[in-house]
Coordinates of C-alpha atoms and ligand atoms in Angstrom, one line a residue:
M1 CA -19.6 30.7 41.0
A2 CA -20.5 27.3 42.1
K3 CA -17.9 24.8 44.1
T4 CA -14.4 24.1 42.7
K5 CA -15.0 20.0 41.8
T6 CA -11.9 17.8 41.3
T7 CA -11.3 14.7 40.5
F8 CA -8.4 12.1 39.7
F9 CA -7.8 10.0 36.6
C10 CA -5.5 8.0 35.5
Q11 CA -3.4 10.0 32.2
N12 CA -2.3 6.7 31.1
C13 CA -5.9 4.8 30.9
G14 CA -8.7 7.8 31.6
S15 CA -9.8 5.7 34.5
Q16 CA -11.7 8.1 37.3
F17 CA -11.4 7.8 41.0
A18 CA -13.1 9.7 43.7
K19 CA -9.0 9.9 45.3
W20 CA -5.8 10.2 44.7
Q21 CA -3.6 6.1 44.3
G22 CA 0.1 5.3 43.7
Q23 CA -1.4 2.3 41.3
C24 CA -4.2 2.7 39.0
T25 CA -6.5 0.0 39.3
S26 CA -7.5 -0.2 35.8
C27 CA -4.7 -0.1 34.1
K28 CA -2.2 -0.9 36.7
E29 CA 0.2 1.4 35.9
W30 CA 2.4 3.3 38.4
N31 CA 2.4 7.2 39.0
T32 CA -0.4 7.6 36.7
I33 CA -3.5 9.6 38.7
V34 CA -3.4 13.2 38.4
E35 CA -5.7 15.8 40.6
E36 CA -7.2 17.9 37.7
V37 CA -10.6 20.5 38.2
I38 CA -13.5 19.8 36.2
Q39 CA -15.0 22.8 37.9
K40 CA -17.9 24.4 35.3
A41 CA -19.2 27.3 36.1
D42 CA -22.1 26.7 33.4
K43 CA -23.0 23.2 31.4
A44 CA -19.9 23.6 29.2
S45 CA -21.4 24.2 25.2
W46 CA -20.2 25.3 21.9
Q47 CA -23.4 27.2 22.2
T48 CA -23.1 29.4 24.9
E49 CA -22.2 32.7 22.2
V50 CA -23.3 31.0 19.0
S51 CA -26.8 30.1 18.0
E52 CA -27.6 30.3 14.3
T53 CA -26.5 27.4 14.0
T54 CA -28.4 25.2 15.3
K55 CA -31.4 25.9 12.6
R56 CA -30.1 22.7 10.7
A57 CA -30.4 21.0 14.2
P58 CA -33.1 17.6 13.6
K59 CA -36.0 17.4 14.9
P60 CA -37.9 13.9 16.1
Q61 CA -39.5 12.4 13.3
K62 CA -42.0 9.2 12.5
I63 CA -40.3 6.5 12.1
S64 CA -42.6 5.2 9.4
E65 CA -41.3 8.7 7.3
I66 CA -37.9 8.3 7.9
S67 CA -36.5 7.7 4.2
G68 CA -34.7 3.8 3.9
A69 CA -32.8 5.2 1.4
E70 CA -28.9 5.2 2.0
E71 CA -27.0 7.7 4.2
M72 CA -25.6 10.0 2.5
R73 CA -21.9 10.6 2.6
L74 CA -19.8 13.7 0.5
S75 CA -16.9 11.9 -0.7
T76 CA -13.4 13.0 0.6
N77 CA -12.1 12.7 -2.9
N78 CA -9.7 9.9 -1.6
N79 CA -10.4 6.5 -2.9
E80 CA -8.7 4.7 0.2
L81 CA -9.9 6.9 3.1
N82 CA -13.5 6.3 1.5
R83 CA -13.2 2.6 1.3
V84 CA -12.3 3.1 5.2
L85 CA -14.7 5.2 6.3
G86 CA -17.0 2.2 4.0
G87 CA -18.1 5.4 0.9
G88 CA -17.7 9.5 2.6
L89 CA -18.0 10.9 5.7
V90 CA -21.5 11.0 7.3
P91 CA -23.1 14.5 8.2
G92 CA -22.9 15.6 11.4
S93 CA -20.1 12.1 12.5
L94 CA -16.9 12.1 14.9
T95 CA -13.8 10.6 12.9
L96 CA -10.5 9.9 15.0
L97 CA -7.4 9.5 12.8
G98 CA -5.3 7.6 15.3
G99 CA -2.0 7.4 14.9
E100 CA 2.3 7.6 16.0
P101 CA 3.4 10.5 16.1
G102 CA 5.2 11.6 12.8
I103 CA 3.4 8.7 10.8
G104 CA 2.3 11.6 9.1
K105 CA -1.6 12.3 10.4
S106 CA -1.7 15.9 9.9
T107 CA 0.2 15.3 5.6
L108 CA -2.9 12.8 5.7
M109 CA -5.4 15.2 7.0
L110 CA -4.3 18.1 5.1
Q111 CA -4.2 16.8 1.7
V112 CA -7.3 15.1 1.7
A113 CA -9.0 19.5 3.4
L114 CA -6.9 20.3 0.6
Q115 CA -8.3 18.5 -1.8
L116 CA -11.8 18.0 -0.6
P117 CA -14.8 19.7 -3.1
Y118 CA -15.5 21.6 -0.4
K119 CA -15.8 24.2 2.6
T120 CA -13.2 23.1 4.7
L121 CA -12.1 24.2 8.3
Y122 CA -8.4 23.1 9.0
V123 CA -7.8 24.2 12.9
S124 CA -4.1 24.0 13.6
G125 CA -2.8 23.9 17.2
E126 CA 0.5 21.9 16.2
E127 CA 1.8 24.4 13.5
S128 CA 1.7 27.6 12.1
A129 CA -0.3 28.8 9.5
Q130 CA 3.1 29.9 7.2
Q131 CA 4.5 26.1 8.6
I132 CA 1.6 24.4 7.1
K133 CA 1.4 26.6 4.1
M134 CA 4.6 25.1 3.3
R135 CA 3.4 21.8 3.1
A136 CA 0.4 23.1 1.1
E137 CA 2.3 23.8 -1.4
R138 CA 4.2 20.6 -1.8
I139 CA 1.0 18.4 -1.7
H140 CA -2.0 20.6 -3.5
P141 CA -0.9 23.8 -4.4
N142 CA -4.1 25.5 -5.6
S143 CA -7.2 24.8 -3.5
E144 CA -10.1 27.6 -3.2
N145 CA -11.5 24.9 0.2
C146 CA -9.9 24.8 2.2
Y147 CA -9.6 27.6 5.5
I148 CA -6.7 27.5 8.0
L149 CA -7.2 28.5 11.8
T150 CA -4.7 28.3 14.0
E151 CA -7.0 27.8 17.5
T152 CA -6.2 25.5 20.4
K153 CA -9.7 27.3 22.4
T154 CA -12.6 25.6 21.4
Q155 CA -14.8 29.2 21.6
N156 CA -12.8 31.1 19.8
I157 CA -12.7 27.8 17.1
F158 CA -16.7 28.0 17.5
R159 CA -17.3 31.4 17.2
N160 CA -14.8 31.1 13.6
I161 CA -17.4 27.9 12.7
S162 CA -20.3 30.5 12.5
Q163 CA -19.8 33.0 10.5
M164 CA -17.7 30.8 8.2
E165 CA -20.3 27.5 8.2
P166 CA -17.9 25.2 7.2
D167 CA -18.9 21.6 5.2
I168 CA -16.5 19.6 6.9
V169 CA -14.1 20.6 10.0
V170 CA -10.8 19.0 10.8
I171 CA -8.9 19.5 14.5
D172 CA -5.6 19.4 15.0
S173 CA -4.9 18.0 17.1
I174 CA -7.7 16.9 20.2
Q175 CA -4.9 17.2 22.5
T176 CA -3.8 20.5 22.1
L177 CA -7.3 21.7 22.9
H178 CA -9.0 23.3 26.0
T179 CA -11.9 25.1 26.8
D180 CA -13.0 27.6 28.9
Y181 CA -14.7 25.6 31.5
I182 CA -12.2 23.3 32.6
E183 CA -9.4 24.4 34.3
S184 CA -6.8 21.5 33.7
S185 CA -4.3 21.9 31.4
A186 CA -4.3 20.7 27.3
G187 CA -4.1 17.5 27.1
S188 CA -4.8 16.3 30.0
I189 CA -7.9 13.8 30.8
S190 CA -11.0 16.5 31.5
Q191 CA -9.3 18.7 28.9
I192 CA -9.0 15.7 26.0
R193 CA -13.3 14.7 27.1
E194 CA -14.8 17.9 27.3
T195 CA -13.8 19.5 24.6
T196 CA -14.3 16.2 22.6
A197 CA -17.8 16.6 24.0
E198 CA -18.2 19.6 22.7
L199 CA -17.5 18.9 18.7
I200 CA -19.8 15.9 19.7
K201 CA -22.7 17.8 20.7
F202 CA -21.2 20.3 17.4
A203 CA -21.4 18.1 14.6
K204 CA -24.4 15.8 15.9
E205 CA -26.7 20.0 15.9
T206 CA -25.4 21.1 12.9
A207 CA -24.2 17.6 10.9
T208 CA -21.1 18.8 9.9
P209 CA -18.6 15.6 10.2
V210 CA -15.9 16.5 12.3
I211 CA -12.0 14.5 12.1
L212 CA -9.8 14.9 15.1
I213 CA -6.4 13.7 15.0
G214 CA -5.0 12.4 17.9
H215 CA -1.6 11.1 18.9
I216 CA -0.6 7.6 20.5
T217 CA 1.0 6.2 23.2
K218 CA 3.7 4.1 22.6
D219 CA 2.0 1.1 23.9
G220 CA -0.9 2.0 21.4
N221 CA -3.3 4.0 22.5
I222 CA -5.0 6.6 22.1
A223 CA -2.6 9.5 24.5
G224 CA -6.0 10.3 26.3
P225 CA -9.2 9.5 28.0
K226 CA -10.0 5.3 27.0
I227 CA -13.5 7.0 26.3
L228 CA -12.1 9.1 23.4
E229 CA -12.8 5.9 21.1
H230 CA -16.0 5.5 22.6
M231 CA -17.3 9.2 22.1
V232 CA -17.1 9.5 18.4
D233 CA -18.1 7.5 15.7
T234 CA -15.5 6.0 13.9
V235 CA -11.4 5.4 14.8
L236 CA -9.4 5.3 12.2
Q237 CA -5.9 3.9 12.8
F238 CA -3.2 5.2 10.3
E239 CA 0.0 2.8 11.0
G240 CA 3.7 2.5 9.0
D241 CA 6.9 2.2 10.0
R242 CA 8.7 5.4 9.7
N243 CA 11.1 4.4 7.8
H244 CA 9.3 2.1 5.4
M245 CA 7.1 3.9 2.5
Y246 CA 4.3 3.0 3.0
R247 CA 1.2 3.5 5.6
I248 CA -2.0 1.4 6.6
L249 CA -5.2 3.4 7.1
R250 CA -7.8 0.8 8.6
A251 CA -10.8 1.4 11.2
H252 CA -10.7 -0.2 15.0
K253 CA -14.6 1.5 14.6
N254 CA -16.5 2.5 12.5
R255 CA -20.3 3.5 13.8
F256 CA -21.2 3.9 9.7
G257 CA -19.4 0.7 7.9
S258 CA -17.5 -2.6 8.5
T259 CA -13.9 -2.4 10.2
N260 CA -12.4 -5.0 7.5
E261 CA -11.4 -2.3 5.2
L262 CA -8.2 -1.3 4.6
G263 CA -6.1 2.3 3.0
I264 CA -2.9 2.3 2.0
Y265 CA -0.4 4.8 0.8
E266 CA 2.7 5.7 -0.2
M267 CA 4.3 8.7 1.5
H268 CA 6.7 10.9 -0.6
A269 CA 8.0 14.5 -1.1
G270 CA 4.6 15.6 -2.4
G271 CA 2.7 13.7 0.4
L272 CA 0.5 10.6 -0.1
R273 CA 0.0 8.4 -3.1
E274 CA -3.2 6.1 -2.4
V275 CA -1.7 3.0 -3.6
I276 CA -4.1 1.2 -5.8
N277 CA -3.0 -2.2 -6.7
P278 CA -1.1 -2.9 -3.3
S279 CA -0.2 -6.3 -4.5
E280 CA 2.6 -5.0 -7.1
V281 CA 4.0 -3.0 -5.2
L282 CA 5.0 -5.3 -2.3
I283 CA 6.2 -7.7 -4.3
S284 CA 10.1 -7.4 -4.7
K285 CA 10.5 -7.7 -8.7
N286 CA 13.2 -9.7 -8.4
D287 CA 13.8 -12.0 -11.6
E288 CA 16.6 -14.3 -10.2
G289 CA 15.2 -16.4 -7.4
L290 CA 16.3 -16.1 -4.4
S291 CA 16.2 -18.9 -1.5
G292 CA 14.3 -17.7 2.1
T293 CA 11.3 -15.5 0.2
A294 CA 8.1 -17.2 -0.2
I295 CA 5.1 -15.2 -1.5
S296 CA 1.7 -15.7 0.9
A297 CA -2.0 -14.4 -1.0
T298 CA -3.3 -13.0 2.3
L299 CA -6.5 -10.4 3.4
E300 CA -6.2 -7.8 5.3
G301 CA -9.8 -6.1 6.0
M302 CA -11.5 -7.6 2.5
R303 CA -8.9 -6.8 0.4
P304 CA -6.3 -9.9 -1.1
L305 CA -2.8 -8.6 -0.9
M306 CA 0.4 -10.4 -2.1
I307 CA 2.7 -10.2 0.8
E308 CA 6.9 -11.3 0.6
I309 CA 8.2 -12.9 3.7
Q310 CA 11.8 -13.8 4.0
A311 CA 13.7 -15.6 6.0
L312 CA 17.0 -16.6 6.9
V313 CA 18.0 -19.2 9.3
S314 CA 21.7 -19.2 9.4
T315 CA 23.8 -21.3 12.3
A316 CA 23.8 -19.9 15.8
V317 CA 27.4 -19.0 15.9
Y318 CA 27.0 -17.7 19.6
G319 CA 24.9 -20.4 22.5
T320 CA 21.2 -19.4 22.4
P321 CA 19.4 -19.6 19.2
Q322 CA 17.7 -15.7 18.5
R323 CA 14.8 -16.3 16.8
S324 CA 13.7 -12.9 15.6
A325 CA 10.4 -11.8 13.6
T326 CA 9.6 -8.7 12.3
G327 CA 5.8 -7.9 11.2
Y328 CA 5.0 -11.5 12.6
N329 CA 4.1 -12.6 15.6
A330 CA 7.8 -14.1 17.0
K331 CA 5.9 -16.6 19.1
R332 CA 3.4 -18.1 15.9
L333 CA 6.9 -18.2 14.9
N334 CA 8.4 -20.2 17.2
M335 CA 5.1 -22.5 16.9
L336 CA 5.6 -23.0 13.5
L337 CA 9.8 -23.7 13.7
A338 CA 8.9 -26.3 16.8
V339 CA 6.4 -28.0 14.1
L340 CA 8.6 -28.3 11.1
E341 CA 11.3 -29.5 13.1
K342 CA 8.6 -32.1 15.3
R343 CA 6.8 -33.2 12.2
A344 CA 9.1 -32.6 8.9
G345 CA 12.5 -33.8 10.7
F346 CA 14.3 -29.9 10.4
K347 CA 16.7 -30.2 12.4
L348 CA 16.5 -25.8 13.2
G349 CA 16.9 -25.8 16.9
A350 CA 20.5 -25.1 16.5
K351 CA 20.1 -22.6 13.8
D352 CA 19.5 -18.2 14.2
V353 CA 15.8 -17.7 12.4
F354 CA 15.3 -14.2 11.0
L355 CA 11.9 -13.4 9.6
N356 CA 10.7 -10.2 7.9
I357 CA 7.7 -9.3 5.6
T358 CA 8.5 -6.6 3.6
G359 CA 7.3 -3.7 3.4
G360 CA 7.1 -2.7 7.1
I361 CA 3.8 -3.7 7.5
T362 CA 2.5 -6.0 10.3
V363 CA 0.4 -9.2 9.0
D364 CA -2.4 -11.4 10.9
D365 CA -4.1 -14.0 8.8
P366 CA -2.8 -16.9 10.0
A367 CA -3.3 -17.3 5.8
I368 CA 0.1 -16.6 5.5
D369 CA 1.3 -19.5 8.3
L370 CA 2.8 -21.9 4.9
A371 CA 4.7 -19.3 2.8
V372 CA 6.9 -18.5 6.3
V373 CA 7.2 -22.0 6.4
A374 CA 8.2 -22.3 3.0
A375 CA 10.6 -19.3 2.9
V376 CA 12.4 -20.9 6.4
L377 CA 12.4 -24.4 4.6
S378 CA 14.2 -22.3 1.7
S379 CA 16.3 -20.6 3.2
N380 CA 17.1 -23.4 5.6
V381 CA 19.2 -25.8 2.0
D382 CA 19.3 -22.5 0.1
I383 CA 16.5 -23.3 -3.0
P384 CA 14.9 -21.0 -3.7
I385 CA 11.3 -21.4 -4.4
A386 CA 10.1 -22.1 -7.7
R387 CA 8.9 -18.7 -9.6
G388 CA 5.0 -18.2 -9.9
M389 CA 4.2 -20.1 -6.9
C390 CA 2.4 -18.6 -3.8
F391 CA 1.4 -20.1 -0.6
A392 CA -2.5 -19.7 1.4
A393 CA -2.4 -22.0 4.3
E394 CA -2.8 -22.1 8.1
I395 CA -0.6 -24.5 10.1
G396 CA -1.7 -26.5 13.0
L397 CA 0.1 -28.1 15.5
A398 CA 0.2 -32.0 14.5
G399 CA 1.5 -30.6 10.9
E400 CA -2.0 -30.6 9.0
V401 CA -1.9 -28.1 6.5
R402 CA -5.8 -25.9 7.6
P403 CA -7.7 -24.2 4.6
V404 CA -8.5 -20.4 5.1
P405 CA -11.5 -17.9 4.7
R406 CA -12.4 -17.0 1.3
I407 CA -9.2 -18.5 -0.5
E408 CA -11.6 -18.0 -3.8
Q409 CA -10.6 -14.3 -3.5
R410 CA -6.6 -15.4 -2.4
I411 CA -6.7 -17.2 -6.3
L412 CA -7.8 -14.9 -8.0
E413 CA -5.7 -12.6 -6.9
A414 CA -2.8 -14.0 -7.9
E415 CA -4.0 -15.1 -10.8
K416 CA -4.2 -11.3 -11.4
L417 CA -0.4 -10.7 -11.1
G418 CA 0.5 -13.6 -13.1
F419 CA 1.3 -16.2 -10.5
T420 CA 1.4 -19.9 -12.4
A421 CA 1.0 -22.0 -8.7
M422 CA -0.4 -22.0 -5.6
I423 CA -0.3 -24.7 -2.3
I424 CA -3.4 -24.7 -0.6
S425 CA -5.0 -27.1 1.9
K426 CA -6.6 -29.9 0.1
H427 CA -9.9 -29.7 2.3
C428 CA -10.6 -26.0 0.8
K429 CA -13.6 -25.6 -0.6
L430 CA -13.7 -24.1 -3.9
P431 CA -16.6 -22.7 -5.8
K432 CA -15.4 -23.8 -9.5
E433 CA -13.7 -26.9 -10.5
K434 CA -10.8 -24.9 -12.2
Y435 CA -8.9 -22.1 -12.2
G436 CA -6.0 -19.9 -14.4
I437 CA -3.0 -21.3 -12.2
D438 CA -2.6 -24.5 -11.1
L439 CA -3.5 -25.5 -7.6
I440 CA -1.5 -27.9 -5.4
K441 CA -3.5 -29.1 -2.8
V442 CA -1.5 -30.9 0.2
T443 CA -2.8 -32.1 3.7
K444 CA 0.2 -31.4 5.7
V445 CA 4.0 -29.8 6.0
H446 CA 5.6 -33.0 4.8
D447 CA 4.0 -32.8 1.1
V448 CA 4.3 -29.0 1.3
V449 CA 8.2 -29.9 1.5
S450 CA 8.7 -33.0 -0.2
Y451 CA 6.8 -31.1 -2.9
L452 CA 9.2 -28.0 -3.0
F453 CA 12.7 -29.3 -2.4
G454 CA 12.1 -33.4 -3.3
Ligands
ZN1 ZN1 -5.0 3.5 34.6

């Protein structure tokens, strides 16, 4: 047997070191470096005990003979997931689904596995077969194609795979797997790296798509080495607030498609429901006008989304005014408040300002700025914004109202949902003269104030 080899890994970011040190020089975390055995008796291979599955392995082809037709995709029977993947699973691809514990990754993947029209092997190291069965009963009771295997050792998993030859493999989760060729415990950096490498080899050689579930650390990184993200073809992130019912699925990396797509789900007792028309569910159906709410026409990825913003402005009773934002960048909120103070003459310096984006989602699109300002002002003067009004514009430091990309797409979405007017920047380039809703074009924040509140 070869000499035992060890090396030092940061358990936070996966960086490798020749010797132990107190602080990781890569991610600056303290006491995260651990020695791990990387001894390999032989080169780790998923094939040590199976050999038949290589029959589907690709052979060299002349480039002129490769068909230029679009890549084959396996549809997952889940429109939101297909959309985010760019049309479906690519044969031989490795997809990592990351998300915080308890957010519903297993539920999503089990649901997908149960609905797949292909022979699917769902490998779980997290739950017993009985627990999975109980959940499956709630989600989709009669699945003929889904096989459950509770196993954490990759060699055993591959032995089962070679017997049943599944079309798709789901691993829940990568942190529970271990291989015989590495001695450190499951979930350690070297185990994650090696088991992933084995799975990649298996996926590529048999053209079987593999989906890995991976947990995410508190600071939002996928637990395990950062290289895990580099190793796989696609990284999907499942986000949301555990206390809200909406979940967002987005691609952080996609070798086979764009990362602009986004899927929205609603969490129910019976699993996750695809939200076909997200705008309708994200806007509260309140008939009486309430002050402090404004609707923004945002784009999440390529998808237009009408989002409701709520603001509460009140006199700060206890000294330093508080500013807090949920689902929106707090620094950006402070900037907008400073612009309002300086450019529109609103004295908000002594006021508490709370901002909330409904539905528990987070928005980065700067087009939301104008609606944030409108919500804050509406709450400040306690006058509701006219019903049917929505906003889409960025605000600059000089108080100018700036145009945002794909304005027409936003207008059409607002129109579709029955909005009657939209405030946009005067500098927006519109392909058409007229739209089904009134477009109010402004250049400065001040114009918006006088338009809304006289
Ligand atoms: Zn580190």
